[in-house]
Short mmCIF file of C-alpha atoms and ligand atoms in Angstrom, two decimals:
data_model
loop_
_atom_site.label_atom_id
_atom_site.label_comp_id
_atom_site.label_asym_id
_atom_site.label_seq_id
_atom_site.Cartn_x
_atom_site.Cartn_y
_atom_site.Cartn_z
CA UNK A 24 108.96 -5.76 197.36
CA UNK A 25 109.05 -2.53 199.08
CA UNK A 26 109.23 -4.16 202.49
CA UNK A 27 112.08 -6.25 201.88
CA UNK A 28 114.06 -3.48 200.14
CA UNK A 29 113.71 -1.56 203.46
CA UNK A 30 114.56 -4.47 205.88
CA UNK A 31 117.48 -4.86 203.12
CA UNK A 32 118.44 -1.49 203.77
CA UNK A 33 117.89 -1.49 207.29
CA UNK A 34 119.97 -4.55 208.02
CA UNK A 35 122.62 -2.79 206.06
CA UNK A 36 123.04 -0.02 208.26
CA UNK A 37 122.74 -1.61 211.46
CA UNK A 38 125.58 -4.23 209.72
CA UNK A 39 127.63 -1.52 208.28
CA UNK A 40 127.30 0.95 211.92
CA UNK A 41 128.38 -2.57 213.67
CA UNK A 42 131.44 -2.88 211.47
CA UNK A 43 132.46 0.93 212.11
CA UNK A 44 131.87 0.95 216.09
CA UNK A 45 134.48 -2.68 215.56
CA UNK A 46 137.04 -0.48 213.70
CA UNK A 47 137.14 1.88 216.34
CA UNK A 48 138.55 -0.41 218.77
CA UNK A 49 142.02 0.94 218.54
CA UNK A 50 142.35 3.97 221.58
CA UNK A 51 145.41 5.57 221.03
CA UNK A 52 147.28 6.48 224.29
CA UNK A 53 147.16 9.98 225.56
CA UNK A 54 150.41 12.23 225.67
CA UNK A 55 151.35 15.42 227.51
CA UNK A 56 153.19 17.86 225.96
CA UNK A 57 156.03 19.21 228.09
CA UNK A 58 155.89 22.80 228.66
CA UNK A 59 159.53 24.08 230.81
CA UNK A 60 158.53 26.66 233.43
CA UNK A 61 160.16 29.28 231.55
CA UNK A 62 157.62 28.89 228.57
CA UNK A 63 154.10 31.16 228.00
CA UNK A 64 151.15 29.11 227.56
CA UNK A 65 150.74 26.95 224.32
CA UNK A 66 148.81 29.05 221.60
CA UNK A 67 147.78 25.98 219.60
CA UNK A 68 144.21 24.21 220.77
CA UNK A 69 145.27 20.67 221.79
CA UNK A 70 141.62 19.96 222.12
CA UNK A 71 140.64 19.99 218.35
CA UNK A 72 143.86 17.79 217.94
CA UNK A 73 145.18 15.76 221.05
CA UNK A 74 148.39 14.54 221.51
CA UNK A 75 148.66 10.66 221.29
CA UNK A 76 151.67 8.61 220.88
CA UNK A 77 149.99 7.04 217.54
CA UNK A 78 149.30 9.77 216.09
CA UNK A 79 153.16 11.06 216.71
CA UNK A 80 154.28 7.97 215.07
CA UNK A 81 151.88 8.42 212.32
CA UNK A 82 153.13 12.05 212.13
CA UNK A 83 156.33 11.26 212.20
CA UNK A 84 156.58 8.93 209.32
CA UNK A 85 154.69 11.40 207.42
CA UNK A 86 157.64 13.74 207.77
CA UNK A 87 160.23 11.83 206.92
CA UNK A 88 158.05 10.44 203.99
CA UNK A 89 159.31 11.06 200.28
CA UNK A 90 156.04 10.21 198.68
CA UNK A 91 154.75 13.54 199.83
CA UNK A 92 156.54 15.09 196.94
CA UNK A 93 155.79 13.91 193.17
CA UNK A 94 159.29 12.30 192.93
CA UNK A 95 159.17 10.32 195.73
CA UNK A 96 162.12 11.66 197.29
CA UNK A 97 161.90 14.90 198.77
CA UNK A 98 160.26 14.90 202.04
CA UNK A 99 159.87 17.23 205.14
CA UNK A 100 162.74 16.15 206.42
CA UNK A 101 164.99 16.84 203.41
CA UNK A 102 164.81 20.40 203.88
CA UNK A 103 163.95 20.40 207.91
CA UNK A 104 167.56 18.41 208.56
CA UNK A 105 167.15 17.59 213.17
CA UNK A 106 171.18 18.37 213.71
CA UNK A 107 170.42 22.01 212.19
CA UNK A 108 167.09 23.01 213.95
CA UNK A 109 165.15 21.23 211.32
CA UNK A 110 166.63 23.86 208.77
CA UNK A 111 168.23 22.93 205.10
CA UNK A 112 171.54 22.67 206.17
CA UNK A 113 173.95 24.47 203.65
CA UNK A 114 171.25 26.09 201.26
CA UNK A 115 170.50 29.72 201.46
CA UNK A 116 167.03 29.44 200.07
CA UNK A 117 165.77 25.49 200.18
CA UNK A 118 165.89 23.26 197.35
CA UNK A 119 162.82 20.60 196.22
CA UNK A 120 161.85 18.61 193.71
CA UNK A 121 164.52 18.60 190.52
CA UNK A 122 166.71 20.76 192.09
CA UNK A 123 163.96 24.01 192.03
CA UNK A 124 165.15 26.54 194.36
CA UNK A 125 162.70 28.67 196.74
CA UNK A 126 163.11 32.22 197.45
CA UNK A 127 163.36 31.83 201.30
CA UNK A 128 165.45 30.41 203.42
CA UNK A 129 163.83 27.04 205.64
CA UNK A 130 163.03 27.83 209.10
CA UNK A 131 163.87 26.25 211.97
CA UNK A 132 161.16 24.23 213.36
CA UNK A 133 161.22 23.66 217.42
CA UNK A 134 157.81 25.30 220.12
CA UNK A 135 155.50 25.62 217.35
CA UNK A 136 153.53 25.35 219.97
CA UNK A 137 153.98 28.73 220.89
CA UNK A 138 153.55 30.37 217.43
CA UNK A 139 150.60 33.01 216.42
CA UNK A 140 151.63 32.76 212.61
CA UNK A 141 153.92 31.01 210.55
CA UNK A 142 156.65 31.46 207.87
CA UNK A 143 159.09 34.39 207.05
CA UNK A 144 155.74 36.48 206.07
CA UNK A 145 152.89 34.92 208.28
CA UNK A 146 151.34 33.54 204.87
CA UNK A 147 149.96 30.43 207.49
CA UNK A 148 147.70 31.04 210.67
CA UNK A 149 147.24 27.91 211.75
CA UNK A 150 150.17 25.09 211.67
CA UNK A 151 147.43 22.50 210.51
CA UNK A 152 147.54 24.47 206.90
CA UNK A 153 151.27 24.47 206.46
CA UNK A 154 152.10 21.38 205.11
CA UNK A 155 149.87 22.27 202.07
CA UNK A 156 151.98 24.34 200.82
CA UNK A 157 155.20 22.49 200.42
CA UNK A 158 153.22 19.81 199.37
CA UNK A 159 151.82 21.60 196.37
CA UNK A 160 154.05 24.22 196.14
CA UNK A 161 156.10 23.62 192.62
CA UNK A 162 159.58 24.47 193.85
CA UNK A 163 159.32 22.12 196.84
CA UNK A 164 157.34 18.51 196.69
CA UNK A 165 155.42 19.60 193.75
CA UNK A 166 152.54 17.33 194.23
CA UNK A 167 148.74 17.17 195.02
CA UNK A 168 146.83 16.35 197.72
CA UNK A 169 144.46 13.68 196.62
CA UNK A 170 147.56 12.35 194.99
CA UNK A 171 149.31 12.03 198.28
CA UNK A 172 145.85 10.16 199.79
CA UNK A 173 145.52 7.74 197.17
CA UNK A 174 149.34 7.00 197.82
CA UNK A 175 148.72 6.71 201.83
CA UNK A 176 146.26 4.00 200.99
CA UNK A 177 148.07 1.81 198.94
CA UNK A 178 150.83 1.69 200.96
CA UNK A 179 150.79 -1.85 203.07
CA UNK A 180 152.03 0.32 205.98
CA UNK A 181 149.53 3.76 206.40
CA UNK A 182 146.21 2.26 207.08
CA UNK A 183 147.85 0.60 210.10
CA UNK A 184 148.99 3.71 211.05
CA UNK A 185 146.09 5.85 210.79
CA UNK A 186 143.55 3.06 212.44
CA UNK A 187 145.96 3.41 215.41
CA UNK A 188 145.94 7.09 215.44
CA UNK A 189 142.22 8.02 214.85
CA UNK A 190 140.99 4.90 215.64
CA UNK A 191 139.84 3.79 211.67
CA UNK A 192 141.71 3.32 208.93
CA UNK A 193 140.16 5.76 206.77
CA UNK A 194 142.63 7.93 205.24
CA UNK A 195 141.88 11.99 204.64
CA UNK A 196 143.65 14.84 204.45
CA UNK A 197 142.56 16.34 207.65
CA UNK A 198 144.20 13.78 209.59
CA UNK A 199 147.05 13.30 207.56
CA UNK A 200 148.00 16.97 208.35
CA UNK A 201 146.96 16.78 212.10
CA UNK A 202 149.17 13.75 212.52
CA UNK A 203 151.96 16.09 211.16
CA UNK A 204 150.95 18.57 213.27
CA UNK A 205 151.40 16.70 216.52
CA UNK A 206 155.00 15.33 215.55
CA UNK A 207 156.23 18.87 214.88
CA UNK A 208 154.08 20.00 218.12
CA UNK A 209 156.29 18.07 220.41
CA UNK A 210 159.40 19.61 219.35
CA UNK A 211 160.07 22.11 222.58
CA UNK A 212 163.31 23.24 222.70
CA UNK A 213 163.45 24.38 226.08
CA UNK A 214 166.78 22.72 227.43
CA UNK A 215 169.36 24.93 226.24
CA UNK A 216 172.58 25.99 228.93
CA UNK A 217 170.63 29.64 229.14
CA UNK A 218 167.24 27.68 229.65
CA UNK A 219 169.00 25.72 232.67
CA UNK A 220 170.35 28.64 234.07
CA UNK A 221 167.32 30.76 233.64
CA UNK A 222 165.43 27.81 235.84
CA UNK A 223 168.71 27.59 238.33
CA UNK A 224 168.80 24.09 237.28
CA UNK A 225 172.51 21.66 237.76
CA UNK A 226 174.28 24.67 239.03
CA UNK A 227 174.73 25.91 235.93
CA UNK A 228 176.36 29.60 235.77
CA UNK A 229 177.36 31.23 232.35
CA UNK A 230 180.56 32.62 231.72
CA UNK A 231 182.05 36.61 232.13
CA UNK A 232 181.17 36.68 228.42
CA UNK A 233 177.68 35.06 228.18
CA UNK A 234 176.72 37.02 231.21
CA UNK A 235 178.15 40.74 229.23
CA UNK A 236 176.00 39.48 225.82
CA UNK A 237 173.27 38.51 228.40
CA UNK A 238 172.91 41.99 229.28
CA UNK A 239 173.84 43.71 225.83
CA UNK A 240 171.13 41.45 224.26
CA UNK A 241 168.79 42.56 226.59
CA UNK A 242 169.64 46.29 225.87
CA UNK A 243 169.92 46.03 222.25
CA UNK A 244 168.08 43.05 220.73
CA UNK A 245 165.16 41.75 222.84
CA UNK A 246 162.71 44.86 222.34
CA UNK A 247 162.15 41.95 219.22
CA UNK A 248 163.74 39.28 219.87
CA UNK A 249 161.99 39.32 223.08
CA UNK A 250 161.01 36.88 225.90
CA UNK A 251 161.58 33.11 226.67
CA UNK A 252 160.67 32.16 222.47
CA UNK A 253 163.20 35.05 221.43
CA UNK A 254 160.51 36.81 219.60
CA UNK A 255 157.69 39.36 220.16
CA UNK A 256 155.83 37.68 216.79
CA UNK A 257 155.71 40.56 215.54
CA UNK A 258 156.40 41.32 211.97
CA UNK A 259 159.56 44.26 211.50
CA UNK A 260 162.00 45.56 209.07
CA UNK A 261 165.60 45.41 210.09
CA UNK A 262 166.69 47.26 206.97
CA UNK A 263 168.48 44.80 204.88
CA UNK A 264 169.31 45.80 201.66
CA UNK A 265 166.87 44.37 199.23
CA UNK A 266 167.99 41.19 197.08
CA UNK A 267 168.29 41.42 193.84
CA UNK A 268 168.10 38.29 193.12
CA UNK A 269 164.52 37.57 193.93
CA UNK A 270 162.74 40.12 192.70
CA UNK A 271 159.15 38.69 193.96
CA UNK A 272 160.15 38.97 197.65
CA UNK A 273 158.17 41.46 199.56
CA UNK A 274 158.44 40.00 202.90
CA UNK A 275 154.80 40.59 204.55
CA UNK A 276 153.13 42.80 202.05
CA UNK A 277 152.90 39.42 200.00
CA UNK A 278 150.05 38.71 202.43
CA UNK A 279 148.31 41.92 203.57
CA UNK A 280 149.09 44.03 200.35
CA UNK A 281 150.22 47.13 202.59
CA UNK A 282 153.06 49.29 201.46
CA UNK A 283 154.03 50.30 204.83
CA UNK A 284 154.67 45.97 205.00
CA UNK A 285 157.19 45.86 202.63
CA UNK A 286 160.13 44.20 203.64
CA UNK A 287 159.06 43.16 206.97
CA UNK A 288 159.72 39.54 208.25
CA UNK A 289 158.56 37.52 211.40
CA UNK A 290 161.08 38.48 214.14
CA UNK A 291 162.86 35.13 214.14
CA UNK A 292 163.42 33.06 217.52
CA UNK A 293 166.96 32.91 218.02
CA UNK A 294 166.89 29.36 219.89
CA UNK A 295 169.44 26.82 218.50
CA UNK A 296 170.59 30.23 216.06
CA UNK A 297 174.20 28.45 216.37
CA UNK A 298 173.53 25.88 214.07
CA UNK A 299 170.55 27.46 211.89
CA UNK A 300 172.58 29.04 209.62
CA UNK A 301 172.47 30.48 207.16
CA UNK A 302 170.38 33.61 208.24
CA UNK A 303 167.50 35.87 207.52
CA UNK A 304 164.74 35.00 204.94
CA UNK A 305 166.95 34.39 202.01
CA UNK A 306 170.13 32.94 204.13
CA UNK A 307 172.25 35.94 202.87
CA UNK A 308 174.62 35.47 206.27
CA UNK A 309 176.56 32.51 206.85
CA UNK A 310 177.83 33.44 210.42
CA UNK A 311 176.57 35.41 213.27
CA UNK A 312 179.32 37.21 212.80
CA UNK A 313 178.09 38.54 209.95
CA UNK A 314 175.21 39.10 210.99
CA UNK A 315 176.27 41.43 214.05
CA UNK A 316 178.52 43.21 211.28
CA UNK A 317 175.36 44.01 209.40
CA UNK A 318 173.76 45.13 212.62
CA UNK A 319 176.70 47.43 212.83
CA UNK A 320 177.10 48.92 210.04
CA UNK A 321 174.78 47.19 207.16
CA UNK A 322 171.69 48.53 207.51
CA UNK A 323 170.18 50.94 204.65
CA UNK A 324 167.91 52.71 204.83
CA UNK A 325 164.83 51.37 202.55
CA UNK A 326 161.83 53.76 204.10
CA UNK A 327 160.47 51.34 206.37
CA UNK A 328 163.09 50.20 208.76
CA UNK A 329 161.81 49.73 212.63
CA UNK A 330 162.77 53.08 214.36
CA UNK A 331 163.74 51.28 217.16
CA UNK A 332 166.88 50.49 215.17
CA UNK A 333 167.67 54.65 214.60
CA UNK A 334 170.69 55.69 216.23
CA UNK A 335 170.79 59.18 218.41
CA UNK A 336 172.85 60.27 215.28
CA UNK A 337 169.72 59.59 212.85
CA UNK A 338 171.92 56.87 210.94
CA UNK A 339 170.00 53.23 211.27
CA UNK A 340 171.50 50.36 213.16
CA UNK A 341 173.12 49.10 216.54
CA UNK A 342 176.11 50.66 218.19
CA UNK A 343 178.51 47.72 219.47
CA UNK A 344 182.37 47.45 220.13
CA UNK A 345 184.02 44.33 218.37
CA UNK A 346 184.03 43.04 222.24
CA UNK A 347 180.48 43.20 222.87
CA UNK A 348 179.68 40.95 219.44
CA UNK A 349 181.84 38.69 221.07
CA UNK A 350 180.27 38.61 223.84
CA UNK A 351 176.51 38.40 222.30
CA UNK A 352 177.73 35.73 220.12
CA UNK A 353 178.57 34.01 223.19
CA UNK A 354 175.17 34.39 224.59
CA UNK A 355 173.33 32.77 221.44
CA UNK A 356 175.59 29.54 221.88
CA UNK A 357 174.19 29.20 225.37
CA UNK A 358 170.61 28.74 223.42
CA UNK A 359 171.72 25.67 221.83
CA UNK A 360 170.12 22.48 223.02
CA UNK A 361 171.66 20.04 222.63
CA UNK A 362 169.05 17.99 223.97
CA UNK A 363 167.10 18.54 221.37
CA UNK A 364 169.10 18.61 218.45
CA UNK A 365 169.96 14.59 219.59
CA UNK A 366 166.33 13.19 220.43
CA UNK A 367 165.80 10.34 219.11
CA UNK A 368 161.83 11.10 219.28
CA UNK A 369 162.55 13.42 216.29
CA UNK A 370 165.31 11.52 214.38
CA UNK A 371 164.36 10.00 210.88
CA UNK A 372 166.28 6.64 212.18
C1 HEC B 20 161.86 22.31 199.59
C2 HEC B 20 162.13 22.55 200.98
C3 HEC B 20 161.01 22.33 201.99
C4 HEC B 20 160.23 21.20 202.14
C5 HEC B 20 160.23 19.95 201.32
C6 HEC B 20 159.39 21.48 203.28
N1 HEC B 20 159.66 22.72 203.81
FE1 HEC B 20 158.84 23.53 205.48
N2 HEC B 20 159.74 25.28 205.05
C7 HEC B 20 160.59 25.51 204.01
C8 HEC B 20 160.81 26.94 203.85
C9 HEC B 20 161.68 27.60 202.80
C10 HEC B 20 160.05 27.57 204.85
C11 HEC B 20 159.85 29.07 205.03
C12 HEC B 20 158.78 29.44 204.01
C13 HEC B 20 158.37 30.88 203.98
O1 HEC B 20 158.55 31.58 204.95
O2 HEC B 20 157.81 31.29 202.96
C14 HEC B 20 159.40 26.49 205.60
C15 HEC B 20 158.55 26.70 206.71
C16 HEC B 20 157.94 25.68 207.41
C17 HEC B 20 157.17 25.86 208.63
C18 HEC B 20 156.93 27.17 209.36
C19 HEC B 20 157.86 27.35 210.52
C20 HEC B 20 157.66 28.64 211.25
O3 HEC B 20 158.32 28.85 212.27
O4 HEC B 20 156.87 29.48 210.80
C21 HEC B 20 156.71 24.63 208.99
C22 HEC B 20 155.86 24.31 210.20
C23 HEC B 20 157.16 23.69 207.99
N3 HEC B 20 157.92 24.36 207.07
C24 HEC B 20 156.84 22.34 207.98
C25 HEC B 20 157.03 21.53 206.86
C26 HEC B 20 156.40 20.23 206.67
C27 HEC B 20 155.48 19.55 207.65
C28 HEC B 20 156.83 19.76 205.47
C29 HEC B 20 156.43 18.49 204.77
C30 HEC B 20 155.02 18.35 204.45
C31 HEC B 20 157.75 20.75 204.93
N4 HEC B 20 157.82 21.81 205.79
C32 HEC B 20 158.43 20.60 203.74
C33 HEC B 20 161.16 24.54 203.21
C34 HEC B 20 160.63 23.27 203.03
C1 HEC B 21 163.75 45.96 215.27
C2 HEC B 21 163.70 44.57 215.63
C3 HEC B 21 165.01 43.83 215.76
C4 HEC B 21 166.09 44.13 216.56
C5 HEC B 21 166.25 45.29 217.53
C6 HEC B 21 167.05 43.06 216.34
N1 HEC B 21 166.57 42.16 215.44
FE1 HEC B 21 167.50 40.50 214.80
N2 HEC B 21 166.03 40.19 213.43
C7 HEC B 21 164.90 40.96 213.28
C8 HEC B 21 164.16 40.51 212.13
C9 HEC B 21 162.85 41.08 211.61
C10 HEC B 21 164.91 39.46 211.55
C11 HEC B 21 164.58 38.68 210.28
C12 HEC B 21 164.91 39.55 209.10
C13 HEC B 21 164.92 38.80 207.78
O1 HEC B 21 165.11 37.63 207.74
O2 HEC B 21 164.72 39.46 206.76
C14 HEC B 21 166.08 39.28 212.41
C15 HEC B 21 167.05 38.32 212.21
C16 HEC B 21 168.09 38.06 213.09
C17 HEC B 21 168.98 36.92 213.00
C18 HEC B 21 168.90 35.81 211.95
C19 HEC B 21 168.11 34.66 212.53
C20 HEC B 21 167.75 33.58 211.54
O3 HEC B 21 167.20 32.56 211.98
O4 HEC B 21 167.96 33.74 210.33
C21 HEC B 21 169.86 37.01 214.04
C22 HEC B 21 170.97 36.05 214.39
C23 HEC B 21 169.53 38.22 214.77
N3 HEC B 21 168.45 38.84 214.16
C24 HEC B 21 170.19 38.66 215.90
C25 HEC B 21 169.96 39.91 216.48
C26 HEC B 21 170.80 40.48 217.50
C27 HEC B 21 172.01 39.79 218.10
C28 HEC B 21 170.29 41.72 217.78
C29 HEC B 21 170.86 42.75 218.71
C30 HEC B 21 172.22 43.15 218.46
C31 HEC B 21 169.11 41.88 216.95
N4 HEC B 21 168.95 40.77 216.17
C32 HEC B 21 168.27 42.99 217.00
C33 HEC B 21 164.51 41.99 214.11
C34 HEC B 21 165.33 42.61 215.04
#
């Protein structure tokens, strides 16, 4: 009895390896990312998570996917709009599931890629974890994420998807958030009129004006807004005035618990900036020129602004004539790309 319970048992596994090593006939096809010359190295490790045309596809339906939420109609893409950076176009802090508002403004998402940390705070080290928490987060999707799974797998359409992108149609979480991963990791915006002239690419030359806020940026903005991403990653206080209205917000003392963190935000990259608005964490600006008018004369004082920002007179914030925020206005339009605010690789249709 024994015997044949083994040889059972046995011819099991050898029938059940057989019937994995035939799922994993799909091989999904290899795809380099495109990194312009002007770009540092990619911080993300491709090798743990390989680019492959399925598993962009797979991403990508992912993201534009309502059933990610618990209503079944808020996905990624609702509040990551392609025309405005992938920002929420026309909220000041995003809105999910029933109407729930946030307390931050959406980010722009373009050269992930190239990011340490994530969100206004750096809550999220590693892009693979951020989809976790709009998923479960109440005030976005609201939703769980075995109940996301279970909804994968009874969809006629995902098992398809997955077998093509990791080769079996088994359905987890850790390659539902990889595939999302390598959609959003193929969004380099690196194409923009400065990006073209920075290369010497088409003859393109900027204008009197872009060339003046070219030089006025570099004086007065890129010690954080700094090199070919537009930010040093580095985590700063730029002395806004603190918001009433949400009360909670402690910029990146929320994650390390240090006082002298309050208030500080990731510097922001300023690519595509033209069409990201509103600005800062909580989308208080609607224009840049507001924004240089705070720069100006906004600041305040809250006991932990960047002392880069103090003026030779002691008072906080950035000298400029109403000339030269014309002309630095000018320079952030030349970092719109156009390029990729219209590829289709990244539309939802
Ligand atoms: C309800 C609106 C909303 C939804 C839905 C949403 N996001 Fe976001 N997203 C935001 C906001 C707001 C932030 C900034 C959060 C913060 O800093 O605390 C953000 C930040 C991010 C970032 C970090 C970008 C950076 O530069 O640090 C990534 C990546 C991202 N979202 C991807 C996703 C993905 C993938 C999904 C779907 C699973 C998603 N988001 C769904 C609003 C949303
Ligand atoms: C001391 C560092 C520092 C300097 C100098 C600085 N910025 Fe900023 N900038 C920041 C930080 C930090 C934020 C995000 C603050 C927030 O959201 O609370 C920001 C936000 C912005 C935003 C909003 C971007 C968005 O996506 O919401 C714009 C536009 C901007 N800065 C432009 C400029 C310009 C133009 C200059 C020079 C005149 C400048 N900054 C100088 C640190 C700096």
């Amino acid at each position: 009895m024994k015997r044949w319970s083994l040889l059972f048992g046995l011819c099991f596994i050898v029938l059940a390896c057989s019937e994995d090593t035939a799922e994993y006939t799909a091989v999904p096809t290899p795809v380099a990312l495109e990194i312009p010359d002007n770009f540092p190295a990619p911080l993300y490790d491709f090798e743990t998570n390989p680019l492959t045309e399925e598993g962009i596809a797979l991403g990508k339906s992912l993201f534009y996917d309502g059933q990610l939420s618990s209503t079944g109609v808020i996905s990624c893409g609702f509040c990551h709009e392609q025309a405005f950076s992938f920002t929420h176009h026309g909220h000041t802090v995003s809105h999910g599931v029933n109407g729930l508002e946030g307390f931050r403004n959406s980010q722009p998402l373009h050269n992930l890629a190239f990011a340490k940390e994530f969100n206004w705070d750096g809550a999220t080290i590693h892009l693979d974890l951020q989809p976790i928490i709009p998923i479960t987060a109440e005030v976005e999707m609201d939703e769980t994420i075995p109940n996301v799974l279970s909804k994968l797998k009874a969809s006629p359409e995902y098992p398809k998807l997955f077998r093509a992108a990791f080769g079996t149609d088994s359905i987890t979480s850790e390659r539902m958030l990889k595939a999302l991963s390598q959609f959003m990791l193929q969004m380099v915006s690196g194409n923009s009129k400065y990006d073209k002239y920075s290369r010497g690419e088409d003859g393109v030359t900027l204008t009197a004006a872009e060339l003046a806020g070219e030089k006025l940026f570099a004086s007065k903005c890129a010690n954080c807004h700094a090199g070919s991403l537009f930010t040093d990653q580095t985590y700063r206080n730029n002395g806004l005035p603190f918001n009433t209205r949400f009360p909670e917000e402690e910029g990146r003392m929320r994650v390390t618990g240090y006082q002298e963190d309050y208030y500080k935000f990731r510097v922001p990259s300023l690519r595509n900036v033209e069409v990201s608005f509103p600005y800062m964490h909580d989308g208080r600006f609607a224009t840049l020129e507001a924004v240089l008018n705070f720069y100006t004369d906004g600041m305040v004082d809250n006991g932990n602004v960047d002392h880069s920002l103090l003026q030779e007179d002691g008072r906080f914030g950035i000298a400029l004539t109403n000339t030269e925020k014309h002309d630095i206005i000018q320079f952030l339009k030349t970092l719109t790309d156009h390029e990729f605010l219209q590829d289709e690789r990244f539309a939802e249709f």
